[in-house]
mmCIF file of C-alpha atoms and ligand atoms in Angstrom:
data_model
loop_
_atom_site.group_PDB
_atom_site.id
_atom_site.type_symbol
_atom_site.label_atom_id
_atom_site.label_comp_id
_atom_site.label_asym_id
_atom_site.label_seq_id
_atom_site.Cartn_x
_atom_site.Cartn_y
_atom_site.Cartn_z
ATOM 1 C CA UNK X 1 -6.506 -13.107 -22.591
ATOM 2 C CA UNK X 2 -5.261 -12.386 -19.094
ATOM 3 C CA UNK X 3 -2.346 -14.325 -17.692
ATOM 4 C CA UNK X 4 -3.314 -17.146 -15.340
ATOM 5 C CA UNK X 5 -0.904 -17.071 -12.426
ATOM 6 C CA UNK X 6 -0.206 -19.248 -9.407
ATOM 7 C CA UNK X 7 2.386 -17.733 -7.082
ATOM 8 C CA UNK X 8 3.769 -19.406 -3.976
ATOM 9 C CA UNK X 9 4.627 -17.076 -1.110
ATOM 10 C CA UNK X 10 6.816 -19.172 1.151
ATOM 11 C CA UNK X 11 6.939 -16.436 3.801
ATOM 12 C CA UNK X 12 9.604 -17.118 6.488
ATOM 13 C CA UNK X 13 9.754 -20.877 5.988
ATOM 14 C CA UNK X 14 12.280 -23.485 4.818
ATOM 15 C CA UNK X 15 15.975 -23.973 5.472
ATOM 16 C CA UNK X 16 18.274 -23.921 2.444
ATOM 17 C CA UNK X 17 18.159 -27.679 1.859
ATOM 18 C CA UNK X 18 14.398 -27.774 2.325
ATOM 19 C CA UNK X 19 13.998 -24.906 -0.129
ATOM 20 C CA UNK X 20 16.062 -26.661 -2.792
ATOM 21 C CA UNK X 21 14.107 -29.872 -2.241
ATOM 22 C CA UNK X 22 10.824 -28.006 -2.691
ATOM 23 C CA UNK X 23 11.997 -26.361 -5.915
ATOM 24 C CA UNK X 24 13.197 -29.700 -7.287
ATOM 25 C CA UNK X 25 9.813 -31.232 -6.559
ATOM 26 C CA UNK X 26 8.083 -28.431 -8.445
ATOM 27 C CA UNK X 27 10.493 -28.395 -11.398
ATOM 28 C CA UNK X 28 10.117 -32.182 -11.828
ATOM 29 C CA UNK X 29 6.305 -32.033 -11.873
ATOM 30 C CA UNK X 30 4.094 -31.710 -14.893
ATOM 31 C CA UNK X 31 1.686 -28.831 -14.829
ATOM 32 C CA UNK X 32 -0.516 -26.797 -17.118
ATOM 33 C CA UNK X 33 1.948 -24.688 -19.115
ATOM 34 C CA UNK X 34 -0.658 -22.009 -19.794
ATOM 35 C CA UNK X 35 -0.316 -21.080 -16.116
ATOM 36 C CA UNK X 36 2.539 -18.810 -15.046
ATOM 37 C CA UNK X 37 4.103 -20.308 -11.926
ATOM 38 C CA UNK X 38 5.953 -17.910 -9.655
ATOM 39 C CA UNK X 39 8.047 -19.001 -6.688
ATOM 40 C CA UNK X 40 8.455 -16.374 -3.991
ATOM 41 C CA UNK X 41 11.013 -17.819 -1.559
ATOM 42 C CA UNK X 42 12.871 -16.001 1.219
ATOM 43 C CA UNK X 43 15.181 -13.620 -0.679
ATOM 44 C CA UNK X 44 18.344 -15.323 0.580
ATOM 45 C CA UNK X 45 17.524 -18.267 -1.727
ATOM 46 C CA UNK X 46 16.143 -16.314 -4.666
ATOM 47 C CA UNK X 47 19.309 -16.162 -6.816
ATOM 48 C CA UNK X 48 19.939 -19.895 -6.551
ATOM 49 C CA UNK X 49 16.311 -20.737 -7.252
ATOM 50 C CA UNK X 50 16.366 -18.401 -10.227
ATOM 51 C CA UNK X 51 19.332 -20.376 -11.592
ATOM 52 C CA UNK X 52 17.678 -23.739 -10.978
ATOM 53 C CA UNK X 53 14.513 -22.631 -12.782
ATOM 54 C CA UNK X 54 16.122 -20.486 -15.480
ATOM 55 C CA UNK X 55 15.705 -22.905 -18.378
ATOM 56 C CA UNK X 56 12.014 -23.479 -17.655
ATOM 57 C CA UNK X 57 8.860 -21.403 -17.510
ATOM 58 C CA UNK X 58 8.895 -20.824 -13.767
ATOM 59 C CA UNK X 59 9.547 -17.268 -12.582
ATOM 60 C CA UNK X 60 10.993 -16.120 -9.302
ATOM 61 C CA UNK X 61 9.872 -13.290 -7.065
ATOM 62 C CA UNK X 62 10.829 -11.902 -3.686
ATOM 63 C CA UNK X 63 8.599 -10.994 -0.761
ATOM 64 C CA UNK X 64 9.607 -7.395 -0.154
ATOM 65 C CA UNK X 65 11.795 -4.586 -1.479
ATOM 66 C CA UNK X 66 12.936 -1.173 -0.354
ATOM 67 C CA UNK X 67 11.168 2.051 -1.144
ATOM 68 C CA UNK X 68 14.648 3.628 -1.487
ATOM 69 C CA UNK X 69 16.991 3.421 -4.437
ATOM 70 C CA UNK X 70 20.265 2.552 -2.661
ATOM 71 C CA UNK X 71 22.473 3.547 0.253
ATOM 72 C CA UNK X 72 22.602 3.287 4.031
ATOM 73 C CA UNK X 73 19.460 1.241 4.729
ATOM 74 C CA UNK X 74 20.754 -1.756 6.669
ATOM 75 C CA UNK X 75 18.876 -4.949 5.990
ATOM 76 C CA UNK X 76 16.973 -3.683 2.968
ATOM 77 C CA UNK X 77 17.005 -4.986 -0.613
ATOM 78 C CA UNK X 78 16.765 -2.560 -3.506
ATOM 79 C CA UNK X 79 14.791 -3.113 -6.669
ATOM 80 C CA UNK X 80 17.974 -2.978 -8.771
ATOM 81 C CA UNK X 81 19.551 -5.756 -6.656
ATOM 82 C CA UNK X 82 16.473 -7.918 -7.106
ATOM 83 C CA UNK X 83 16.520 -7.271 -10.841
ATOM 84 C CA UNK X 84 20.223 -8.123 -11.027
ATOM 85 C CA UNK X 85 19.696 -11.718 -9.853
ATOM 86 C CA UNK X 86 17.043 -12.321 -12.505
ATOM 87 C CA UNK X 87 13.944 -12.205 -10.328
ATOM 88 C CA UNK X 88 10.891 -10.778 -12.083
ATOM 89 C CA UNK X 89 8.198 -10.269 -9.460
ATOM 90 C CA UNK X 90 8.028 -8.613 -6.040
ATOM 91 C CA UNK X 91 5.217 -8.762 -3.486
ATOM 92 C CA UNK X 92 4.201 -5.304 -2.333
ATOM 93 C CA UNK X 93 2.095 -4.579 0.727
ATOM 94 C CA UNK X 94 1.360 -8.078 1.918
ATOM 95 C CA UNK X 95 -0.926 -7.758 4.957
ATOM 96 C CA UNK X 96 1.813 -9.197 7.184
ATOM 97 C CA UNK X 97 4.120 -6.359 6.081
ATOM 98 C CA UNK X 98 1.357 -3.830 6.641
ATOM 99 C CA UNK X 99 0.545 -5.219 10.080
ATOM 100 C CA UNK X 100 3.922 -6.192 11.599
ATOM 101 C CA UNK X 101 6.213 -3.749 9.795
ATOM 102 C CA UNK X 102 3.903 -0.752 9.672
ATOM 103 C CA UNK X 103 3.952 -0.411 5.902
ATOM 104 C CA UNK X 104 1.657 2.387 4.784
ATOM 105 C CA UNK X 105 0.028 2.955 1.419
ATOM 106 C CA UNK X 106 2.375 5.889 0.900
ATOM 107 C CA UNK X 107 5.455 3.690 1.397
ATOM 108 C CA UNK X 108 3.949 1.058 -0.870
ATOM 109 C CA UNK X 109 3.440 3.549 -3.677
ATOM 110 C CA UNK X 110 7.167 4.376 -3.476
ATOM 111 C CA UNK X 111 8.079 0.702 -3.554
ATOM 112 C CA UNK X 112 5.913 0.226 -6.633
ATOM 113 C CA UNK X 113 7.728 3.127 -8.334
ATOM 114 C CA UNK X 114 11.157 1.654 -7.582
ATOM 115 C CA UNK X 115 10.097 -1.714 -8.980
ATOM 116 C CA UNK X 116 8.744 -0.287 -12.219
ATOM 117 C CA UNK X 117 11.882 1.812 -12.687
ATOM 118 C CA UNK X 118 13.789 -1.473 -12.603
ATOM 119 C CA UNK X 119 11.457 -3.441 -14.899
ATOM 120 C CA UNK X 120 10.140 -5.621 -12.099
ATOM 121 C CA UNK X 121 6.492 -6.624 -11.795
ATOM 122 C CA UNK X 122 4.819 -5.667 -8.510
ATOM 123 C CA UNK X 123 2.244 -8.080 -7.135
ATOM 124 C CA UNK X 124 0.283 -5.483 -5.195
ATOM 125 C CA UNK X 125 -1.552 -7.013 -2.240
ATOM 126 C CA UNK X 126 -4.722 -5.620 -0.757
ATOM 127 C CA UNK X 127 -7.184 -7.016 1.749
ATOM 128 C CA UNK X 128 -9.386 -6.191 4.709
ATOM 129 C CA UNK X 129 -9.386 -7.459 8.291
ATOM 130 C CA UNK X 130 -12.530 -9.187 9.565
ATOM 131 C CA UNK X 131 -13.633 -6.149 11.563
ATOM 132 C CA UNK X 132 -13.794 -4.034 8.392
ATOM 133 C CA UNK X 133 -15.857 -6.670 6.618
ATOM 134 C CA UNK X 134 -18.230 -6.923 9.554
ATOM 135 C CA UNK X 135 -18.671 -3.140 9.437
ATOM 136 C CA UNK X 136 -19.302 -3.507 5.685
ATOM 137 C CA UNK X 137 -16.401 -1.181 5.050
ATOM 138 C CA UNK X 138 -14.368 -3.700 3.023
ATOM 139 C CA UNK X 139 -15.051 -2.207 -0.396
ATOM 140 C CA UNK X 140 -14.062 1.284 0.763
ATOM 141 C CA UNK X 141 -10.924 -0.035 2.355
ATOM 142 C CA UNK X 142 -9.766 -1.916 -0.744
ATOM 143 C CA UNK X 143 -10.524 1.155 -2.842
ATOM 144 C CA UNK X 144 -8.338 3.296 -0.547
ATOM 145 C CA UNK X 145 -5.495 0.774 -0.595
ATOM 146 C CA UNK X 146 -5.503 0.736 -4.395
ATOM 147 C CA UNK X 147 -6.012 4.470 -4.836
ATOM 148 C CA UNK X 148 -3.174 5.340 -2.460
ATOM 149 C CA UNK X 149 -0.715 2.557 -3.248
ATOM 150 C CA UNK X 150 -1.163 1.755 -6.925
ATOM 151 C CA UNK X 151 -3.464 3.999 -8.896
ATOM 152 C CA UNK X 152 -0.959 6.843 -9.160
ATOM 153 C CA UNK X 153 0.465 4.816 -12.057
ATOM 154 C CA UNK X 154 -0.295 5.688 -15.655
ATOM 155 C CA UNK X 155 -1.888 3.271 -18.132
ATOM 156 C CA UNK X 156 1.392 1.846 -19.409
ATOM 157 C CA UNK X 157 2.713 1.265 -15.908
ATOM 158 C CA UNK X 158 -0.395 -0.413 -14.529
ATOM 159 C CA UNK X 159 -0.209 -2.986 -17.308
ATOM 160 C CA UNK X 160 3.023 -4.191 -15.701
ATOM 161 C CA UNK X 161 1.352 -4.930 -12.374
ATOM 162 C CA UNK X 162 -0.528 -7.834 -10.852
ATOM 163 C CA UNK X 163 -3.073 -7.330 -8.070
ATOM 164 C CA UNK X 164 -3.636 -9.855 -5.280
ATOM 165 C CA UNK X 165 -6.757 -9.714 -3.127
ATOM 166 C CA UNK X 166 -6.062 -11.399 0.187
ATOM 167 C CA UNK X 167 -8.740 -11.003 2.867
ATOM 168 C CA UNK X 168 -6.708 -10.956 6.088
ATOM 169 C CA UNK X 169 -9.273 -13.111 7.902
ATOM 170 C CA UNK X 170 -8.634 -15.887 5.389
ATOM 171 C CA UNK X 171 -4.827 -15.901 5.569
ATOM 172 C CA UNK X 172 -3.437 -18.938 7.357
ATOM 173 C CA UNK X 173 -6.737 -19.524 9.123
ATOM 174 C CA UNK X 174 -8.157 -22.340 7.032
ATOM 175 C CA UNK X 175 -11.177 -20.105 6.379
ATOM 176 C CA UNK X 176 -11.337 -19.305 2.676
ATOM 177 C CA UNK X 177 -13.449 -16.564 1.205
ATOM 178 C CA UNK X 178 -16.371 -18.258 -0.481
ATOM 179 C CA UNK X 179 -16.204 -18.420 -4.215
ATOM 180 C CA UNK X 180 -18.867 -15.705 -4.469
ATOM 181 C CA UNK X 181 -17.132 -13.449 -1.923
ATOM 182 C CA UNK X 182 -13.919 -13.720 -3.951
ATOM 183 C CA UNK X 183 -15.662 -13.015 -7.251
ATOM 184 C CA UNK X 184 -17.594 -10.105 -5.754
ATOM 185 C CA UNK X 185 -14.402 -8.372 -4.604
ATOM 186 C CA UNK X 186 -12.431 -9.208 -7.760
ATOM 187 C CA UNK X 187 -15.238 -7.795 -9.881
ATOM 188 C CA UNK X 188 -15.239 -4.673 -7.709
ATOM 189 C CA UNK X 189 -11.469 -4.276 -8.179
ATOM 190 C CA UNK X 190 -11.788 -4.740 -11.935
ATOM 191 C CA UNK X 191 -14.540 -2.135 -11.885
ATOM 192 C CA UNK X 192 -12.148 0.307 -10.190
ATOM 193 C CA UNK X 193 -9.596 -0.430 -12.921
ATOM 194 C CA UNK X 194 -12.230 0.243 -15.582
ATOM 195 C CA UNK X 195 -13.088 3.618 -14.066
ATOM 196 C CA UNK X 196 -9.454 4.648 -13.731
ATOM 197 C CA UNK X 197 -7.874 3.093 -16.851
ATOM 198 C CA UNK X 198 -10.692 2.013 -19.139
ATOM 199 C CA UNK X 199 -12.096 -1.357 -20.056
ATOM 200 C CA UNK X 200 -9.361 -2.523 -22.399
ATOM 201 C CA UNK X 201 -6.624 -2.140 -19.788
ATOM 202 C CA UNK X 202 -8.771 -3.471 -16.936
ATOM 203 C CA UNK X 203 -9.394 -6.658 -18.909
ATOM 204 C CA UNK X 204 -5.652 -7.289 -19.193
ATOM 205 C CA UNK X 205 -4.711 -7.105 -15.517
ATOM 206 C CA UNK X 206 -4.510 -10.357 -13.556
ATOM 207 C CA UNK X 207 -6.161 -10.322 -10.145
ATOM 208 C CA UNK X 208 -5.128 -13.190 -7.852
ATOM 209 C CA UNK X 209 -6.933 -14.512 -4.812
ATOM 210 C CA UNK X 210 -5.020 -15.393 -1.621
ATOM 211 C CA UNK X 211 -6.105 -16.804 1.729
ATOM 212 C CA UNK X 212 -6.293 -20.525 2.592
ATOM 213 C CA UNK X 213 -6.360 -21.478 -1.084
ATOM 214 C CA UNK X 214 -5.612 -25.184 -1.372
ATOM 215 C CA UNK X 215 -6.086 -28.082 -3.802
ATOM 216 C CA UNK X 216 -9.599 -28.751 -2.489
ATOM 217 C CA UNK X 217 -10.958 -25.242 -3.152
ATOM 218 C CA UNK X 218 -8.746 -23.838 -5.926
ATOM 219 C CA UNK X 219 -10.895 -25.096 -8.789
ATOM 220 C CA UNK X 220 -14.024 -23.405 -7.509
ATOM 221 C CA UNK X 221 -12.195 -20.154 -6.768
ATOM 222 C CA UNK X 222 -10.434 -20.101 -10.159
ATOM 223 C CA UNK X 223 -13.655 -20.812 -12.040
ATOM 224 C CA UNK X 224 -14.826 -17.259 -11.330
ATOM 225 C CA UNK X 225 -14.539 -14.884 -14.285
ATOM 226 C CA UNK X 226 -12.486 -12.283 -12.398
ATOM 227 C CA UNK X 227 -10.238 -14.644 -10.431
ATOM 228 C CA UNK X 228 -7.108 -15.106 -12.526
ATOM 229 C CA UNK X 229 -5.201 -17.341 -10.149
ATOM 230 C CA UNK X 230 -3.870 -17.483 -6.633
ATOM 231 C CA UNK X 231 -1.259 -16.207 -4.235
ATOM 232 C CA UNK X 232 -0.663 -19.274 -2.126
ATOM 233 C CA UNK X 233 0.878 -19.401 1.355
ATOM 234 C CA UNK X 234 0.792 -22.655 3.336
ATOM 235 C CA UNK X 235 -0.084 -24.913 0.408
ATOM 236 C CA UNK X 236 2.885 -23.615 -1.604
ATOM 237 C CA UNK X 237 5.263 -25.270 0.874
ATOM 238 C CA UNK X 238 4.343 -28.741 -0.383
ATOM 239 C CA UNK X 239 5.220 -29.331 -4.030
ATOM 240 C CA UNK X 240 2.324 -31.704 -4.750
ATOM 241 C CA UNK X 241 -0.220 -29.249 -3.292
ATOM 242 C CA UNK X 242 1.245 -26.300 -5.159
ATOM 243 C CA UNK X 243 1.187 -28.207 -8.440
ATOM 244 C CA UNK X 244 -2.335 -29.471 -7.784
ATOM 245 C CA UNK X 245 -3.419 -25.826 -7.373
ATOM 246 C CA UNK X 246 -1.652 -24.862 -10.601
ATOM 247 C CA UNK X 247 -3.599 -27.626 -12.342
ATOM 248 C CA UNK X 248 -6.936 -26.338 -11.034
ATOM 249 C CA UNK X 249 -7.981 -24.022 -13.861
HETATM 250 P P1 LIG S 1 -2.304 -18.961 3.223
HETATM 251 O O1 LIG S 1 -2.484 -19.613 1.865
HETATM 252 O O2 LIG S 1 -1.374 -19.722 4.114
HETATM 253 O O3 LIG S 1 -3.614 -18.620 3.838
HETATM 254 O O4 LIG S 1 -1.545 -17.560 2.949
HETATM 255 C C1 LIG S 1 -1.999 -16.724 1.943
HETATM 256 C C2 LIG S 1 -1.015 -15.648 1.773
HETATM 257 O O5 LIG S 1 -0.840 -14.813 2.647
HETATM 258 C C3 LIG S 1 -0.217 -15.621 0.541
HETATM 259 O O6 LIG S 1 0.481 -14.434 0.395
#
């Protein structure tokens, strides 16, 4: 069975006290324990949140990491630093990083390598902008993003990765991919995994959906055979919404 995952990407939101309040709300809630919950706060809070959640089943991730190992890279966080505070997951190639910080597939492949060297789990994000979908180029684009950023890994390494499909036109817009659009792309991605790594491995890799996922649509999205959970933005900033999504399988 694949892991069911609901990860909350807080992006650049919450002051320290607000962040702690949000974590407390989540920790105090009851949720389906077969679902892996991952909190992905701004990195400045990650160590403290890791401590708060350390005796439970909630994992902590960060939103970005450096492609370099260590040294004179002001403002960057290395994979070994992230590992040393107990975080387990790292987002790689979120569309906002690709768009506003010019992250290329080549850089992302280096980030993935650094994470795996440090026993961290990359959540590799892929997704197309609306223009690409309208040109019916979305499948090609996702294939390129995966081929160039992730599929250099061998079979053992890919098993330590999670993939997140986030159509850019659905992020923060209130427009969700329809359940069938999500399934269609997730099935396509799993098909790429089958071709590259074989069926047995492809069946083990969780593929998350992201983009305006909320309590009202999570159940329908998660009911698809190839949708193994969600990468949640806006709705992860409210504990009751985040938990409601986690309870939507
Ligand atoms: P929204 O849920 O706010 O659309 O954001 C999705 C996302 O980008 C998660 O990484």
